[in-house]
PDB file of C-alpha atoms in Angstrom:
ATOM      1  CA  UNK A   6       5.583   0.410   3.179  1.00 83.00           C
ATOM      2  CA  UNK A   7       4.917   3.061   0.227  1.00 92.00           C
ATOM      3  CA  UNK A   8       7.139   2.118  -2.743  1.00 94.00           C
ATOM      4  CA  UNK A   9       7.535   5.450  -3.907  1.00 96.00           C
ATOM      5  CA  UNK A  10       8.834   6.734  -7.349  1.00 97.00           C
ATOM      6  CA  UNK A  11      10.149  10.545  -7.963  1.00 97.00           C
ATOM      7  CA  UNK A  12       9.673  11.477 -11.741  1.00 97.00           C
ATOM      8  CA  UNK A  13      11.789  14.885 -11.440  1.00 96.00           C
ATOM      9  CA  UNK A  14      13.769  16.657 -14.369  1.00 94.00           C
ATOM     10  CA  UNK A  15      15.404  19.320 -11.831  1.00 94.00           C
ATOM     11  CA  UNK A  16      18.111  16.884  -9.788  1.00 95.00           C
ATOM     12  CA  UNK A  17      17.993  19.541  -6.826  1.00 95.00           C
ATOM     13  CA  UNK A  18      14.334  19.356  -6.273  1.00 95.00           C
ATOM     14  CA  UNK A  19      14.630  15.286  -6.990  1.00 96.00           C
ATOM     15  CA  UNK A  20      17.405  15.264  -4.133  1.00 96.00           C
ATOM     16  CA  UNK A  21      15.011  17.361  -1.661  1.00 96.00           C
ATOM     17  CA  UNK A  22      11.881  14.829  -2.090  1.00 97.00           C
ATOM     18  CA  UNK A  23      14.426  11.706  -2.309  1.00 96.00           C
ATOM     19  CA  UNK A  24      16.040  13.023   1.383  1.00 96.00           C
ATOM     20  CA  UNK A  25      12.057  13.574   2.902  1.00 95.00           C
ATOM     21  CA  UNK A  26      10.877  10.116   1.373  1.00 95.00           C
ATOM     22  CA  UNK A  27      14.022   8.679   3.161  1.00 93.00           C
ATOM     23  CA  UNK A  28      13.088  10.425   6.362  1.00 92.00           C
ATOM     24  CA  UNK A  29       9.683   8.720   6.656  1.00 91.00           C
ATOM     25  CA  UNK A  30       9.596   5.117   8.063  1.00 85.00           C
ATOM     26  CA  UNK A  31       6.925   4.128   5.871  1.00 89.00           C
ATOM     27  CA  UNK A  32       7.797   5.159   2.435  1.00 92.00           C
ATOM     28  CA  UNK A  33      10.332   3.668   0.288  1.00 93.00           C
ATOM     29  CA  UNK A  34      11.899   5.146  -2.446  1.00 95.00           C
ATOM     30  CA  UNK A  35      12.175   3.204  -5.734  1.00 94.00           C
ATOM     31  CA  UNK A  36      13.710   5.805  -8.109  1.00 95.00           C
ATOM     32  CA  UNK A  37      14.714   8.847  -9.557  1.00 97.00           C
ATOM     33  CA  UNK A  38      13.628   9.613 -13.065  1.00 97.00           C
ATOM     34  CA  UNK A  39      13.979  12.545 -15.239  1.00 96.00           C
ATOM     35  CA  UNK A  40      11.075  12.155 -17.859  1.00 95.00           C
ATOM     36  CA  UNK A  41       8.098  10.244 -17.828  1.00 94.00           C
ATOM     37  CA  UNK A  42       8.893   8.147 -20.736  1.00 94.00           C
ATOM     38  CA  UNK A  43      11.389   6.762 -18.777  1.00 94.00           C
ATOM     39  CA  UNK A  44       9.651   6.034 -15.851  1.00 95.00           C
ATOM     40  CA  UNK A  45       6.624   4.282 -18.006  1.00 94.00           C
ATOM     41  CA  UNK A  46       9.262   1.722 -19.065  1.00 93.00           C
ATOM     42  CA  UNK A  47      10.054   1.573 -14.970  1.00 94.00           C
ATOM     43  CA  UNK A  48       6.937   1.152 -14.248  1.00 93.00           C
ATOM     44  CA  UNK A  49       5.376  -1.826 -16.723  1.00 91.00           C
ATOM     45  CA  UNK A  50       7.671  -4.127 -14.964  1.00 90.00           C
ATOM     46  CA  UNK A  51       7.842  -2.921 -11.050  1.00 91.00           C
ATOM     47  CA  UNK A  52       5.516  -2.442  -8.647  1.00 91.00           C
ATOM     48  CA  UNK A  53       5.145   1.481  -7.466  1.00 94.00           C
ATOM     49  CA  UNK A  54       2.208   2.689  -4.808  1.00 93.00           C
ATOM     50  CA  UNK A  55       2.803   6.708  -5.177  1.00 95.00           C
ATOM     51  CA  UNK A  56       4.364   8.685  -7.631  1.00 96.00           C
ATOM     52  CA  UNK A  57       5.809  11.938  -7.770  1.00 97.00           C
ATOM     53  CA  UNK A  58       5.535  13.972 -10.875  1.00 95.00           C
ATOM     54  CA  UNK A  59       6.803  17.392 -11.530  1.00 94.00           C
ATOM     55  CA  UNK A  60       4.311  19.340 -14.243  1.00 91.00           C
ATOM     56  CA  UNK A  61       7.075  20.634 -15.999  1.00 90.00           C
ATOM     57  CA  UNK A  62       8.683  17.558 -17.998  1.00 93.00           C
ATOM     58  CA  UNK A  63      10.472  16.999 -21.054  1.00 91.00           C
ATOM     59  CA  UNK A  64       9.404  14.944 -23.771  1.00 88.00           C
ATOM     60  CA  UNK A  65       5.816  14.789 -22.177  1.00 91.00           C
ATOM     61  CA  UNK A  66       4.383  16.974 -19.670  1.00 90.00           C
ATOM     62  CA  UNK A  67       3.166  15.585 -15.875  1.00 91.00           C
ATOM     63  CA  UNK A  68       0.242  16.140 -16.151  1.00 88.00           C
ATOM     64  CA  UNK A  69       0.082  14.349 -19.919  1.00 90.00           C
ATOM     65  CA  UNK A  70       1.329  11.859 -18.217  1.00 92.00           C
ATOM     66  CA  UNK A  71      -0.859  11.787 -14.781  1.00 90.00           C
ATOM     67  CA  UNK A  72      -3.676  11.341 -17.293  1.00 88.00           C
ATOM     68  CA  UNK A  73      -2.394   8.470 -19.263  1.00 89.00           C
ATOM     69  CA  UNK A  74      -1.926   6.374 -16.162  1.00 86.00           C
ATOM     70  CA  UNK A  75      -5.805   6.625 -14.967  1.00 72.00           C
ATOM     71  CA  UNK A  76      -5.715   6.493 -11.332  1.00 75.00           C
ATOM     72  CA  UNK A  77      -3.340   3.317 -10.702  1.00 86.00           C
ATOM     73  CA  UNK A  78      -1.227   5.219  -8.743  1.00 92.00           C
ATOM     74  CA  UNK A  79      -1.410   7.930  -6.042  1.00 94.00           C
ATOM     75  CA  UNK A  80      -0.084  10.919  -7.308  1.00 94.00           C
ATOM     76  CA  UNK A  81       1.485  13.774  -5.585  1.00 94.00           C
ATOM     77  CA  UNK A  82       2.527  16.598  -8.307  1.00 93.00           C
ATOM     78  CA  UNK A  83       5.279  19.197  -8.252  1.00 92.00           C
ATOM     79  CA  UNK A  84       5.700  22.628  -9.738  1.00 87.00           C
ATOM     80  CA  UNK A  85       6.770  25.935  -8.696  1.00 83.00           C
ATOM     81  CA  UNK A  86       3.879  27.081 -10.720  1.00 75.00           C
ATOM     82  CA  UNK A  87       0.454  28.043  -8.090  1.00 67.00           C
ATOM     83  CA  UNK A  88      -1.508  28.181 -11.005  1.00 62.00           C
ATOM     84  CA  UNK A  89      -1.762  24.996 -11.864  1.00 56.00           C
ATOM     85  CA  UNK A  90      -2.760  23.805  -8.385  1.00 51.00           C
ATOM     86  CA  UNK A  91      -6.705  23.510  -9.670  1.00 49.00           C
ATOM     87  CA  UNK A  92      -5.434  21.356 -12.786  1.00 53.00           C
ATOM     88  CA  UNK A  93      -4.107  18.817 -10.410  1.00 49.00           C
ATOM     89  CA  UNK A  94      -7.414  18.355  -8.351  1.00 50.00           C
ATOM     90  CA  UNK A  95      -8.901  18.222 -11.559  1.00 61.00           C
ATOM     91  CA  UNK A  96      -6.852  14.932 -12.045  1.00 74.00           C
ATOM     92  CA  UNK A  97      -7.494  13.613  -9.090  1.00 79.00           C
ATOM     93  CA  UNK A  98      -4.410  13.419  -8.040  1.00 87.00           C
ATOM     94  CA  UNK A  99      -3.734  13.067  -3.610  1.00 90.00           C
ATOM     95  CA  UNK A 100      -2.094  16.689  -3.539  1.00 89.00           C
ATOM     96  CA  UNK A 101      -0.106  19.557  -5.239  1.00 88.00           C
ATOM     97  CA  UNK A 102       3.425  20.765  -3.695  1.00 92.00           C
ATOM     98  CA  UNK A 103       4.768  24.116  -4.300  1.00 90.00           C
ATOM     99  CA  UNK A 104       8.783  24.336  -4.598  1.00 90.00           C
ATOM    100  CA  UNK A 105      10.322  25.010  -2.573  1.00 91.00           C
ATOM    101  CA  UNK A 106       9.116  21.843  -0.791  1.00 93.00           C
ATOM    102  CA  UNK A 107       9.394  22.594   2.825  1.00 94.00           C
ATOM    103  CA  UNK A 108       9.280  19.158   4.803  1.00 94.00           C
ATOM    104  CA  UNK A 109       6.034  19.917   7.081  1.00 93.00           C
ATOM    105  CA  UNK A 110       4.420  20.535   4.134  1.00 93.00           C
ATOM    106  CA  UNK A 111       4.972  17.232   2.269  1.00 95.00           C
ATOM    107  CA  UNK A 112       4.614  15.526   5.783  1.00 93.00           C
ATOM    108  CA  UNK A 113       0.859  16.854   5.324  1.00 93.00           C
ATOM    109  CA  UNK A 114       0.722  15.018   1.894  1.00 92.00           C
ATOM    110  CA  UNK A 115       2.337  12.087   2.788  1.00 93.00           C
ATOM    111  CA  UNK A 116      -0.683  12.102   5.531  1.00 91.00           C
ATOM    112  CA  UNK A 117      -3.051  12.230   2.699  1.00 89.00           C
ATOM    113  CA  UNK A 118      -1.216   9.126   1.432  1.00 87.00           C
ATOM    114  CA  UNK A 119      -0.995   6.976   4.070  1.00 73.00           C
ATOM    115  CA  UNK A 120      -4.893   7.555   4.379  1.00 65.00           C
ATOM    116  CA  UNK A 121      -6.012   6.931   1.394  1.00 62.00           C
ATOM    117  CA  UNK A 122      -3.810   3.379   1.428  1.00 61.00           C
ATOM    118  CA  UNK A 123      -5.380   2.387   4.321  1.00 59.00           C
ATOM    119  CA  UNK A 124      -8.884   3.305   2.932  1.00 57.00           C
ATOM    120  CA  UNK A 125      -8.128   1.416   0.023  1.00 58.00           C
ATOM    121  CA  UNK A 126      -6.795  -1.696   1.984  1.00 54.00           C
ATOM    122  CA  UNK A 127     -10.387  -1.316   4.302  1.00 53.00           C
ATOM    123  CA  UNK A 128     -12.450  -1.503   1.014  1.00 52.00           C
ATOM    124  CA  UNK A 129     -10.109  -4.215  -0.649  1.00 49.00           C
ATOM    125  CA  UNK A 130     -11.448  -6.460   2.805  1.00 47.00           C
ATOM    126  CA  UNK A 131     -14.635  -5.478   2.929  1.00 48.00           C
ATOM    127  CA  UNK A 132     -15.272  -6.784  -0.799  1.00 45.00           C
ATOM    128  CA  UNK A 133     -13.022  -9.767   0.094  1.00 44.00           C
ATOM    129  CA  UNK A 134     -15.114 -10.649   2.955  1.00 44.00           C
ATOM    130  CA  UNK A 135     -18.187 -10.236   0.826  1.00 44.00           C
ATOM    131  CA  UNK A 136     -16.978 -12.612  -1.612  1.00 48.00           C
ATOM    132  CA  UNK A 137     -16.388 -15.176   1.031  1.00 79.00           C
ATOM    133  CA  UNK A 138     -17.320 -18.894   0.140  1.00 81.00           C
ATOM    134  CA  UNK A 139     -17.056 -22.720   0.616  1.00 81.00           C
ATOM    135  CA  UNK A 140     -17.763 -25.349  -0.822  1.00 84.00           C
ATOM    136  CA  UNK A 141     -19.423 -28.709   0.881  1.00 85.00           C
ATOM    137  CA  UNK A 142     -19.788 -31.684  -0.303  1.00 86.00           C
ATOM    138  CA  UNK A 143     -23.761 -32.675  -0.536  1.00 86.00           C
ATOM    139  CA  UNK A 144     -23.886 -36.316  -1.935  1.00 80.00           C
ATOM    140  CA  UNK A 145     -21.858 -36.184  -5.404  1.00 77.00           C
ATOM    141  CA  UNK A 146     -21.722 -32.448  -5.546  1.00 83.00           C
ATOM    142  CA  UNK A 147     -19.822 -29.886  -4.364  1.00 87.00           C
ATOM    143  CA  UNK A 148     -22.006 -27.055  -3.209  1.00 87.00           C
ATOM    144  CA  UNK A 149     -20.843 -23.560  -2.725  1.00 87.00           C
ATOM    145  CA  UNK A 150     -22.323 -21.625  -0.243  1.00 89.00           C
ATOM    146  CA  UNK A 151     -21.080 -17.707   0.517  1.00 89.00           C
ATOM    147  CA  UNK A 152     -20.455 -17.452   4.066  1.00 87.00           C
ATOM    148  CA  UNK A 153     -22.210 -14.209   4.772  1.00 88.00           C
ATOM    149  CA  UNK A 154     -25.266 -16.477   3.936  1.00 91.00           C
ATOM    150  CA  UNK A 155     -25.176 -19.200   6.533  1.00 93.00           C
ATOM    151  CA  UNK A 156     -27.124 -17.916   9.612  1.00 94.00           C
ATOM    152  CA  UNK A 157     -25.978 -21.055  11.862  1.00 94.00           C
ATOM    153  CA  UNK A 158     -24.751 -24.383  11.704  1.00 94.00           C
ATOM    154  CA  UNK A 159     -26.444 -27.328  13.391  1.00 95.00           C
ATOM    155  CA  UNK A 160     -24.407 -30.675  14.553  1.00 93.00           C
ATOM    156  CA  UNK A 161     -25.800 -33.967  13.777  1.00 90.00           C
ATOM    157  CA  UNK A 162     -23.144 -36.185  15.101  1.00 81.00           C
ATOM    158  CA  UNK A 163     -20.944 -36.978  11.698  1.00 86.00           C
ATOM    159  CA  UNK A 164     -23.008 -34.528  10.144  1.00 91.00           C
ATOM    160  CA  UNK A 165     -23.590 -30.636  10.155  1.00 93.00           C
ATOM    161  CA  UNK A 166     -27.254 -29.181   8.309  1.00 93.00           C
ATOM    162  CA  UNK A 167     -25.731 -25.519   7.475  1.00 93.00           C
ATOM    163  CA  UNK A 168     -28.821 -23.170   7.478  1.00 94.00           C
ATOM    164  CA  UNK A 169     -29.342 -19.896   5.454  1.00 92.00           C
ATOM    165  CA  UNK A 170     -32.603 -17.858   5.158  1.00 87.00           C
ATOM    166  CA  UNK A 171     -33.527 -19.398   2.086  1.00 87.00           C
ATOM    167  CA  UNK A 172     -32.647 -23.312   3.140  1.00 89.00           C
ATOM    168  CA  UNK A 173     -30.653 -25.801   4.770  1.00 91.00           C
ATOM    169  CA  UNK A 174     -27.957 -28.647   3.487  1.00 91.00           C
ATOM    170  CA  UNK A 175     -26.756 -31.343   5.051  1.00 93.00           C
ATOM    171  CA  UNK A 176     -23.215 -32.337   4.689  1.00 91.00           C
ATOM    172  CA  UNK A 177     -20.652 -34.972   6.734  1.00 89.00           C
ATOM    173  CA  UNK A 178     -18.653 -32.542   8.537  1.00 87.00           C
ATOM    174  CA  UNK A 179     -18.245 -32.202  12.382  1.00 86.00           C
ATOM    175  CA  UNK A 180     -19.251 -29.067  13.851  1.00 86.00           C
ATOM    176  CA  UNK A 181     -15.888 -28.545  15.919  1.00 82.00           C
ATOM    177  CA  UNK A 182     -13.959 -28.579  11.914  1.00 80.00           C
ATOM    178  CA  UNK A 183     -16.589 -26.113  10.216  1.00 82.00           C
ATOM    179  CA  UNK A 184     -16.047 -24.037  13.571  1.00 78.00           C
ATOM    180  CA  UNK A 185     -12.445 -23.744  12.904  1.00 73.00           C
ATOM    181  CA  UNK A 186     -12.260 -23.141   9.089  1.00 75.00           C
ATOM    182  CA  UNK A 187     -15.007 -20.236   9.487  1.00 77.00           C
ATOM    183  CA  UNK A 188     -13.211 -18.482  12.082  1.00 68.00           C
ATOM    184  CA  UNK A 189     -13.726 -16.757  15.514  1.00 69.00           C
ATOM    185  CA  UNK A 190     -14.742 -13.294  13.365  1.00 73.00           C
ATOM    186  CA  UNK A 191     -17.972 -13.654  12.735  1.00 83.00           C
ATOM    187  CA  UNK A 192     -18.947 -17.056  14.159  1.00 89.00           C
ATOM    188  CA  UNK A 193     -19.744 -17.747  17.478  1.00 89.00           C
ATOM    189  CA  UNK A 194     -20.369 -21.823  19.474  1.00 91.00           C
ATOM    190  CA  UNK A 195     -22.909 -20.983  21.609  1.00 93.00           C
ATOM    191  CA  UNK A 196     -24.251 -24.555  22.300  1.00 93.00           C
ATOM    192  CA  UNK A 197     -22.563 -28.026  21.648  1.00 91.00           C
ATOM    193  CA  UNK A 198     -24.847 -28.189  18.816  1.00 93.00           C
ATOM    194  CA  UNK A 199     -24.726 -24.731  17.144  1.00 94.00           C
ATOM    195  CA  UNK A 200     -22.925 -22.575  15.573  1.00 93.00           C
ATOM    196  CA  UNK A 201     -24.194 -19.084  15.045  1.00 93.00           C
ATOM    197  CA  UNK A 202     -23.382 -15.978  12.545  1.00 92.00           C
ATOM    198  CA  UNK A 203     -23.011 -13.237  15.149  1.00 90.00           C
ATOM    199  CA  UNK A 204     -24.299 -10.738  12.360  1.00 89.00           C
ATOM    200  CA  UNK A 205     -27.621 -13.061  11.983  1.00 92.00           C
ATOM    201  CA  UNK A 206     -28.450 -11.815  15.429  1.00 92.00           C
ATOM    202  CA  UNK A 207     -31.946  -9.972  16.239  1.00 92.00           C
ATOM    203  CA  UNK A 208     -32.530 -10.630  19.549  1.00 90.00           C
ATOM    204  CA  UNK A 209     -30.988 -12.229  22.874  1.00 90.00           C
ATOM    205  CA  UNK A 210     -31.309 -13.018  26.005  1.00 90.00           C
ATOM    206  CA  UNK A 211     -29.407 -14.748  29.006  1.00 88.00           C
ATOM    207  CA  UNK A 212     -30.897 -18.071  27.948  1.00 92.00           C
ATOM    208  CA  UNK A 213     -31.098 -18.375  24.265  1.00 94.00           C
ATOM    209  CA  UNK A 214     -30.482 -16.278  21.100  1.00 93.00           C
ATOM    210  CA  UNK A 215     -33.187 -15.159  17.969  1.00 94.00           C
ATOM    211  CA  UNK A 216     -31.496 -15.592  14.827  1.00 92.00           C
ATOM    212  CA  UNK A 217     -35.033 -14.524  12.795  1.00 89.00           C
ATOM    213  CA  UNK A 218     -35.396 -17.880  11.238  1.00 89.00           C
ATOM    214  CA  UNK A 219     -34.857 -19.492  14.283  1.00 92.00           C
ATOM    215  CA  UNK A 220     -34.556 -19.391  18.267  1.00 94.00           C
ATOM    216  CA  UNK A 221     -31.543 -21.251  19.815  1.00 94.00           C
ATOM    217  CA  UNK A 222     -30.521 -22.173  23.621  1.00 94.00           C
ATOM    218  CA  UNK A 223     -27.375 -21.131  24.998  1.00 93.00           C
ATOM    219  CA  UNK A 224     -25.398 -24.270  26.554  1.00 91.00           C
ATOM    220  CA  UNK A 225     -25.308 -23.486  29.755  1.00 89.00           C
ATOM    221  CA  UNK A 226     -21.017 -24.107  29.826  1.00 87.00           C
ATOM    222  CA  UNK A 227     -21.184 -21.403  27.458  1.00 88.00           C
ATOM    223  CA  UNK A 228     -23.485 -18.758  28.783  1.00 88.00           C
ATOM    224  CA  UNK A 229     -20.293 -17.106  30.220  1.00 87.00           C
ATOM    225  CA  UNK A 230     -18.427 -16.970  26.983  1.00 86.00           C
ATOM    226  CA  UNK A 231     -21.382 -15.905  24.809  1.00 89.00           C
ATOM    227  CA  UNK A 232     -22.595 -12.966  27.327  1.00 87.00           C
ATOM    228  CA  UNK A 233     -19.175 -11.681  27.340  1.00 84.00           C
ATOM    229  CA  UNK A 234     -18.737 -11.438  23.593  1.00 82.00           C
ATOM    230  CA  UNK A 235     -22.160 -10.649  23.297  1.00 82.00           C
ATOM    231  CA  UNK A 236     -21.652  -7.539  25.500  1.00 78.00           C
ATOM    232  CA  UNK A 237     -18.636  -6.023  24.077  1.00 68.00           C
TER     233      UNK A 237
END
């Protein structure tokens, strides 16, 4: 869901957008308000993912206002004025409406919305993923490790050695507990003894798997699970 927030000084026009937000399962609509001083106050203490804004405001104008926000919000901007369709862009804002409003139109910037949230939420995982780390436990310290580093994990009984292109660390761990806090994403058991980083990968074959740094068998219980996962 879009929590969505109209900043509208004409209550007709307000009443048209309110009615199309309404009519689209993902949006939501937060509130109405008539100036943008208002809807500052609104906003320092709620939570709003698209805004709005007609040009033509008291107190301050919209697009005064679009540029005192700096791109927190998407920003959809109203007028029954064309010419001030290139200002918008200028801002940076996800897209200009002309009144009248007719509904396929704002369906087409609602579009724009919903894209650019999901773009947003791609990049948001992306760096999350990136930023990825743990933390073992190598004699008295606690050594963090980002897990886009670890090319594959190696059982030693009671112990794991966790190996990255530039080393290896040994830490009391079983293999079958660090297989299960890193995840089926990225990780792959490929052998009773190893685990692997699927994007460490150079080479394969049916028998055993390059990693660059290293060459590893495939169990043979697990050639049939590794070649399928391998192969999609």
């Amino acid at each position: 869901m879009l929590k969505c927030l109209i900043i509208e000084d004409e209550p007709i026009a307000a009443e048209i957008i309110a009615d199309y937000i309404k009519d689209v399962p993902h949006l939501y609509l937060a509130g109405i308000y008539r100036d943008a001083l208002s809807a500052s106050e609104y906003l320092t203490s709620h939570n709003v993912d698209v805004l709005f804004v007609d040009i033509h405001l008291p107190k301050i104008s919209g697009i005064d206002f679009v540029k005192t926000i700096q791109n927190k919000y998407q920003v959809i901007l109203t007028t029954a004025y064309h010419q001030y369709a290139l200002t918008g862009y200028d801002l940076n804002v996800v897209d200009y409406l002309l009144k009248p409003i007719e509904f396929s139109r704002f369906l087409q910037a609602v579009n724009k919305l919903h894209s650019a949230s999901k773009k947003a939420a791609e990049a948001s995982v992306s760096t999350s993923a990136k930023s990825d780390f743990h933390f073992f436990n190598v004699g008295k310290k606690q050594v963090k490790v980002m897990i886009e580093d670890i090319v594959f994990i190696e059982s030693l009984k009671e112990y794991i050695r966790i190996h990255t292109a530039d080393g290896s660390l040994t830490t009391k761990e079983k293999i079958g507990e660090i297989e299960s806090k890193l995840g089926p994403q990225k990780f792959m058991r490929i052998h009773k003894s190893y685990v692997i980083n699927q994007e460490k990968i150079v080479a394969f074959s049916g028998s055993e798997i390059d990693l660059g740094i290293q060459t590893l068998p495939i169990g043979r219980s697990y050639k049939a699970s590794v070649k399928k996962r391998l192969e999609s």
